[in-house]
Amino acid sequence: IDGYFGDWELMAQYQDTDWNEYQENPASVDNPNVDIDKYAGITQNDDSFFYLSVEGNMLSGTTIPSQKARSIPSFSSGSAPIDVVNPIPDTTEPAPLPELYGDDTIYIFLDSNGDIPYGFKVNDSFYADQLVEIRGQHGLIISSELYDYSSTDSMEVWDWTLNHTVDSAAAGNELEFMVSGLASQFKTYFHLISWDDSEDYSNGFWVESGESKSRTDPAWSKHNIDTSFSGATSVYAID
């Protein structure tokens, strides 16, 4: 992983659209820095390589997330703000304002279990047992990490354990990263969230040994994960 993206020109890539499969309506992305352009993946031996480009600037973020005063948020009983480290509410003290980091975040969901329904439930046929989270600002990568799914009680709980850091490089509107030790084939799904809550979603796709864009089925997109993934802003890892 060296940030030389010319290597990917020979690889077959997916072209993103504003109307991915299963979406009810086409949806444009307000922030071009998280508007997906192209993406790809390939597995070689024990290493899996991924590519992503956006219409704007990769991992741009912002220095000052908000210039307006914010009121204390009101969460419903079923909500789970991901960036709260202690999920147990303290009824004796007012809830603190969530910190705005100004980061852009890229989530890459990985389903390597085959037909075993274990992992964060993206939909009925996609259970993400692993997740890559890449955060950045001003084009610089702040963190790049692989997580394993941790929950055993429910597949709809956002519960992850840090596995290891991930080699990654970003420049301009492009990103590449490598993850070691994954399965020889697995399902993959990109989900980008900007500092201002703009979002974009790739279709689901298979990553297999020696090929990129080898299969296009099954596919998933925004319509399938709105309920379970609403509000995710940071991985809460149990070390």
Short mmCIF file of C-alpha atoms in Angstrom, two decimals:
data_model
loop_
_atom_site.label_atom_id
_atom_site.label_comp_id
_atom_site.label_asym_id
_atom_site.label_seq_id
_atom_site.Cartn_x
_atom_site.Cartn_y
_atom_site.Cartn_z
CA ILE A 1 0.00 0.00 0.00
CA ASP A 2 1.86 3.04 -1.28
CA GLY A 3 -0.78 5.45 -2.51
CA TYR A 4 0.09 4.78 -6.16
CA PHE A 5 -3.41 4.32 -7.51
CA GLY A 6 -2.33 3.59 -11.07
CA ASP A 7 -2.18 -0.08 -10.03
CA TRP A 8 -5.97 -0.10 -9.92
CA GLU A 9 -6.44 1.08 -13.50
CA LEU A 10 -6.02 -2.51 -14.70
CA MET A 11 -8.61 -3.80 -12.24
CA ALA A 12 -12.33 -4.01 -12.95
CA GLN A 13 -14.12 -1.47 -10.78
CA TYR A 14 -17.72 -0.79 -9.81
CA GLN A 15 -19.16 2.55 -10.92
CA ASP A 16 -21.46 3.95 -8.26
CA THR A 17 -24.77 5.60 -9.15
CA ASP A 18 -27.34 7.63 -7.25
CA TRP A 19 -29.77 4.76 -7.60
CA ASN A 20 -28.32 1.56 -6.23
CA GLU A 21 -30.24 -1.67 -6.36
CA TYR A 22 -33.17 -1.92 -3.93
CA GLN A 23 -33.36 1.85 -3.35
CA GLU A 24 -36.91 3.14 -3.59
CA ASN A 25 -35.82 6.44 -5.15
CA PRO A 26 -32.60 7.89 -6.54
CA ALA A 27 -30.79 9.92 -3.88
CA SER A 28 -28.04 12.46 -4.47
CA VAL A 29 -25.34 13.04 -1.85
CA ASP A 30 -25.10 16.54 -0.39
CA ASN A 31 -21.38 16.37 0.39
CA PRO A 32 -19.23 15.31 -2.62
CA ASN A 33 -16.44 14.24 -0.27
CA VAL A 34 -18.46 11.13 0.63
CA ASP A 35 -20.17 10.70 -2.75
CA ILE A 36 -18.83 7.35 -3.95
CA ASP A 37 -17.41 7.29 -7.48
CA LYS A 38 -15.79 3.85 -7.93
CA TYR A 39 -14.81 0.91 -5.73
CA ALA A 40 -13.16 -2.50 -6.05
CA GLY A 41 -11.68 -5.37 -4.09
CA ILE A 42 -9.37 -8.31 -4.68
CA THR A 43 -7.83 -11.11 -2.59
CA GLN A 44 -4.32 -12.42 -3.22
CA ASN A 45 -2.99 -15.17 -0.97
CA ASP A 46 -3.52 -13.99 2.62
CA ASP A 47 -4.03 -10.32 1.76
CA SER A 48 -7.15 -8.50 0.60
CA PHE A 49 -6.85 -5.17 -1.21
CA PHE A 50 -9.54 -2.52 -1.58
CA TYR A 51 -9.96 0.65 -3.64
CA LEU A 52 -12.36 3.55 -3.28
CA SER A 53 -12.75 6.93 -4.99
CA VAL A 54 -15.17 9.78 -4.30
CA GLU A 55 -16.44 12.73 -6.35
CA GLY A 56 -14.83 15.29 -4.01
CA ASN A 57 -11.83 14.95 -1.69
CA MET A 58 -11.17 11.75 0.22
CA LEU A 59 -11.43 12.04 4.04
CA SER A 60 -11.70 15.80 3.87
CA GLY A 61 -13.64 16.45 7.08
CA THR A 62 -13.55 19.93 8.56
CA THR A 63 -11.63 21.84 11.21
CA ILE A 64 -14.63 23.48 12.89
CA PRO A 65 -17.55 21.02 12.89
CA SER A 66 -20.15 23.56 14.03
CA GLN A 67 -20.34 27.28 14.64
CA LYS A 68 -23.83 27.13 16.10
CA ALA A 69 -24.84 26.44 19.69
CA ARG A 70 -26.35 23.01 20.18
CA SER A 71 -28.96 21.85 22.65
CA ILE A 72 -28.68 18.63 24.61
CA PRO A 73 -29.96 15.84 22.34
CA SER A 74 -32.94 13.72 23.18
CA PHE A 75 -32.48 10.04 22.36
CA SER A 76 -35.36 7.63 22.08
CA SER A 77 -35.39 4.50 24.20
CA GLY A 78 -34.35 2.37 21.24
CA SER A 79 -31.50 4.54 20.05
CA ALA A 80 -27.83 3.81 20.69
CA PRO A 81 -25.45 6.72 20.08
CA ILE A 82 -22.32 4.86 19.05
CA ASP A 83 -19.81 7.42 20.29
CA VAL A 84 -20.98 7.12 23.90
CA VAL A 85 -18.36 4.95 25.61
CA ASN A 86 -20.53 4.04 28.60
CA PRO A 87 -23.89 2.83 27.24
CA ILE A 88 -25.50 2.74 30.71
CA PRO A 89 -27.42 6.01 31.28
CA ASP A 90 -26.87 7.99 34.46
CA THR A 91 -30.24 9.39 35.49
CA THR A 92 -28.71 11.61 38.18
CA GLU A 93 -26.78 13.80 35.74
CA PRO A 94 -27.79 15.54 32.50
CA ALA A 95 -26.60 13.87 29.31
CA PRO A 96 -23.45 15.50 27.88
CA LEU A 97 -23.38 16.98 24.41
CA PRO A 98 -21.85 14.54 21.91
CA GLU A 99 -18.43 15.69 20.74
CA LEU A 100 -18.13 16.69 17.10
CA TYR A 101 -14.81 15.54 15.71
CA GLY A 102 -14.97 16.94 12.19
CA ASP A 103 -13.88 13.61 10.71
CA ASP A 104 -15.15 11.85 7.63
CA THR A 105 -15.62 8.12 8.24
CA ILE A 106 -15.59 5.11 5.95
CA TYR A 107 -17.13 1.83 7.12
CA ILE A 108 -16.44 -1.36 5.18
CA PHE A 109 -18.69 -4.22 6.29
CA LEU A 110 -17.32 -7.73 5.69
CA ASP A 111 -19.37 -10.94 5.76
CA SER A 112 -16.93 -13.84 5.70
CA ASN A 113 -19.11 -16.43 7.48
CA GLY A 114 -20.68 -17.87 4.38
CA ASP A 115 -24.15 -19.15 5.27
CA ILE A 116 -23.63 -18.79 9.03
CA PRO A 117 -25.87 -15.94 10.26
CA TYR A 118 -23.45 -14.39 12.76
CA GLY A 119 -22.42 -10.74 12.79
CA PHE A 120 -23.99 -7.30 12.69
CA LYS A 121 -27.21 -7.72 10.74
CA VAL A 122 -27.13 -5.54 7.65
CA ASN A 123 -30.05 -7.48 6.18
CA ASP A 124 -31.39 -11.04 6.14
CA SER A 125 -28.54 -12.32 3.96
CA PHE A 126 -25.65 -10.10 5.12
CA TYR A 127 -24.21 -10.52 8.62
CA ALA A 128 -21.00 -8.51 9.02
CA ASP A 129 -18.66 -10.46 11.27
CA GLN A 130 -15.84 -7.98 10.58
CA LEU A 131 -15.64 -4.25 9.95
CA VAL A 132 -12.96 -1.86 8.72
CA GLU A 133 -13.28 1.69 10.02
CA ILE A 134 -11.18 4.46 8.43
CA ARG A 135 -11.40 8.00 9.80
CA GLY A 136 -9.70 11.09 8.41
CA GLN A 137 -9.53 14.84 8.13
CA HIS A 138 -7.90 17.21 5.60
CA GLY A 139 -7.02 14.18 3.46
CA LEU A 140 -5.00 12.59 6.27
CA ILE A 141 -5.86 9.21 7.74
CA ILE A 142 -6.38 9.49 11.50
CA SER A 143 -7.19 5.84 12.18
CA SER A 144 -7.52 2.70 10.09
CA GLU A 145 -8.59 -0.42 11.98
CA LEU A 146 -10.18 -3.85 11.64
CA TYR A 147 -12.83 -4.92 14.16
CA ASP A 148 -14.47 -8.26 14.92
CA TYR A 149 -18.13 -8.48 15.86
CA SER A 150 -18.54 -9.18 19.59
CA SER A 151 -22.20 -9.53 20.48
CA THR A 152 -23.53 -13.01 21.18
CA ASP A 153 -26.98 -12.00 22.44
CA SER A 154 -28.23 -9.95 19.50
CA MET A 155 -27.12 -9.45 15.93
CA GLU A 156 -28.57 -5.93 15.89
CA VAL A 157 -26.29 -4.50 18.60
CA TRP A 158 -23.36 -2.26 17.55
CA ASP A 159 -20.66 -4.17 19.47
CA TRP A 160 -17.12 -4.61 18.11
CA THR A 161 -13.68 -5.65 19.37
CA LEU A 162 -10.48 -4.21 17.91
CA ASN A 163 -8.48 -6.78 15.95
CA HIS A 164 -5.57 -4.86 14.44
CA THR A 165 -4.64 -1.74 12.51
CA VAL A 166 -4.99 -1.69 8.73
CA ASP A 167 -2.48 -0.41 6.16
CA SER A 168 -4.10 2.37 4.13
CA ALA A 169 -3.19 5.37 1.98
CA ALA A 170 -5.23 8.31 0.70
CA ALA A 171 -4.51 11.10 -1.78
CA GLY A 172 -6.78 13.44 -3.70
CA ASN A 173 -10.09 11.66 -4.18
CA GLU A 174 -8.74 8.10 -3.80
CA LEU A 175 -8.12 5.55 -1.05
CA GLU A 176 -6.58 2.11 -0.96
CA PHE A 177 -6.11 -0.26 1.95
CA MET A 178 -5.04 -3.82 2.68
CA VAL A 179 -6.35 -6.27 5.26
CA SER A 180 -4.51 -9.50 6.09
CA GLY A 181 -6.03 -12.76 7.26
CA LEU A 182 -9.50 -12.48 5.75
CA ALA A 183 -11.33 -15.33 4.05
CA SER A 184 -10.59 -16.22 0.42
CA GLN A 185 -14.01 -14.88 -0.57
CA PHE A 186 -16.46 -12.66 1.28
CA LYS A 187 -19.23 -10.13 0.81
CA THR A 188 -18.36 -6.44 1.13
CA TYR A 189 -20.31 -3.23 1.57
CA PHE A 190 -19.06 0.41 1.75
CA HIS A 191 -20.81 3.06 3.86
CA LEU A 192 -19.42 6.62 3.96
CA ILE A 193 -20.44 9.27 6.50
CA SER A 194 -19.19 12.87 6.42
CA TRP A 195 -18.70 15.21 9.37
CA ASP A 196 -21.98 16.93 8.43
CA ASP A 197 -23.92 13.62 8.35
CA SER A 198 -24.06 13.29 4.57
CA GLU A 199 -23.98 9.61 3.59
CA ASP A 200 -23.45 7.38 0.60
CA TYR A 201 -23.66 3.64 0.15
CA SER A 202 -22.21 1.15 -2.29
CA ASN A 203 -23.97 -1.90 -3.56
CA GLY A 204 -22.91 -5.10 -1.87
CA PHE A 205 -20.36 -7.12 -3.84
CA TRP A 206 -18.20 -10.22 -3.60
CA VAL A 207 -14.43 -10.09 -3.17
CA GLU A 208 -12.68 -13.26 -4.32
CA SER A 209 -9.19 -14.59 -4.88
CA GLY A 210 -7.39 -13.26 -7.94
CA GLU A 211 -10.29 -11.21 -9.24
CA SER A 212 -11.92 -7.84 -8.77
CA LYS A 213 -15.61 -7.32 -9.44
CA SER A 214 -15.91 -11.04 -9.94
CA ARG A 215 -19.55 -11.32 -8.97
CA THR A 216 -22.29 -8.75 -8.65
CA ASP A 217 -24.76 -10.79 -6.65
CA PRO A 218 -25.98 -10.43 -4.02
CA ALA A 219 -26.33 -6.66 -3.82
CA TRP A 220 -27.48 -4.43 -0.99
CA SER A 221 -27.73 -0.71 -0.52
CA LYS A 222 -29.12 2.10 1.60
CA HIS A 223 -32.66 0.76 1.71
CA ASN A 224 -31.60 -2.35 3.60
CA ILE A 225 -29.69 -0.86 6.50
CA ASP A 226 -31.47 2.38 7.41
CA THR A 227 -33.11 0.86 10.48
CA SER A 228 -30.21 -1.03 12.01
CA PHE A 229 -27.40 1.39 11.15
CA SER A 230 -29.07 4.72 11.89
CA GLY A 231 -26.81 7.16 13.72
CA ALA A 232 -23.54 5.22 13.65
CA THR A 233 -20.66 7.69 14.06
CA SER A 234 -17.86 5.75 15.73
CA VAL A 235 -17.03 2.17 16.59
CA TYR A 236 -17.23 1.34 20.29
CA ALA A 237 -14.55 -1.29 20.75
CA ILE A 238 -14.11 -3.56 23.74
CA ASP A 239 -10.40 -4.21 24.15
#
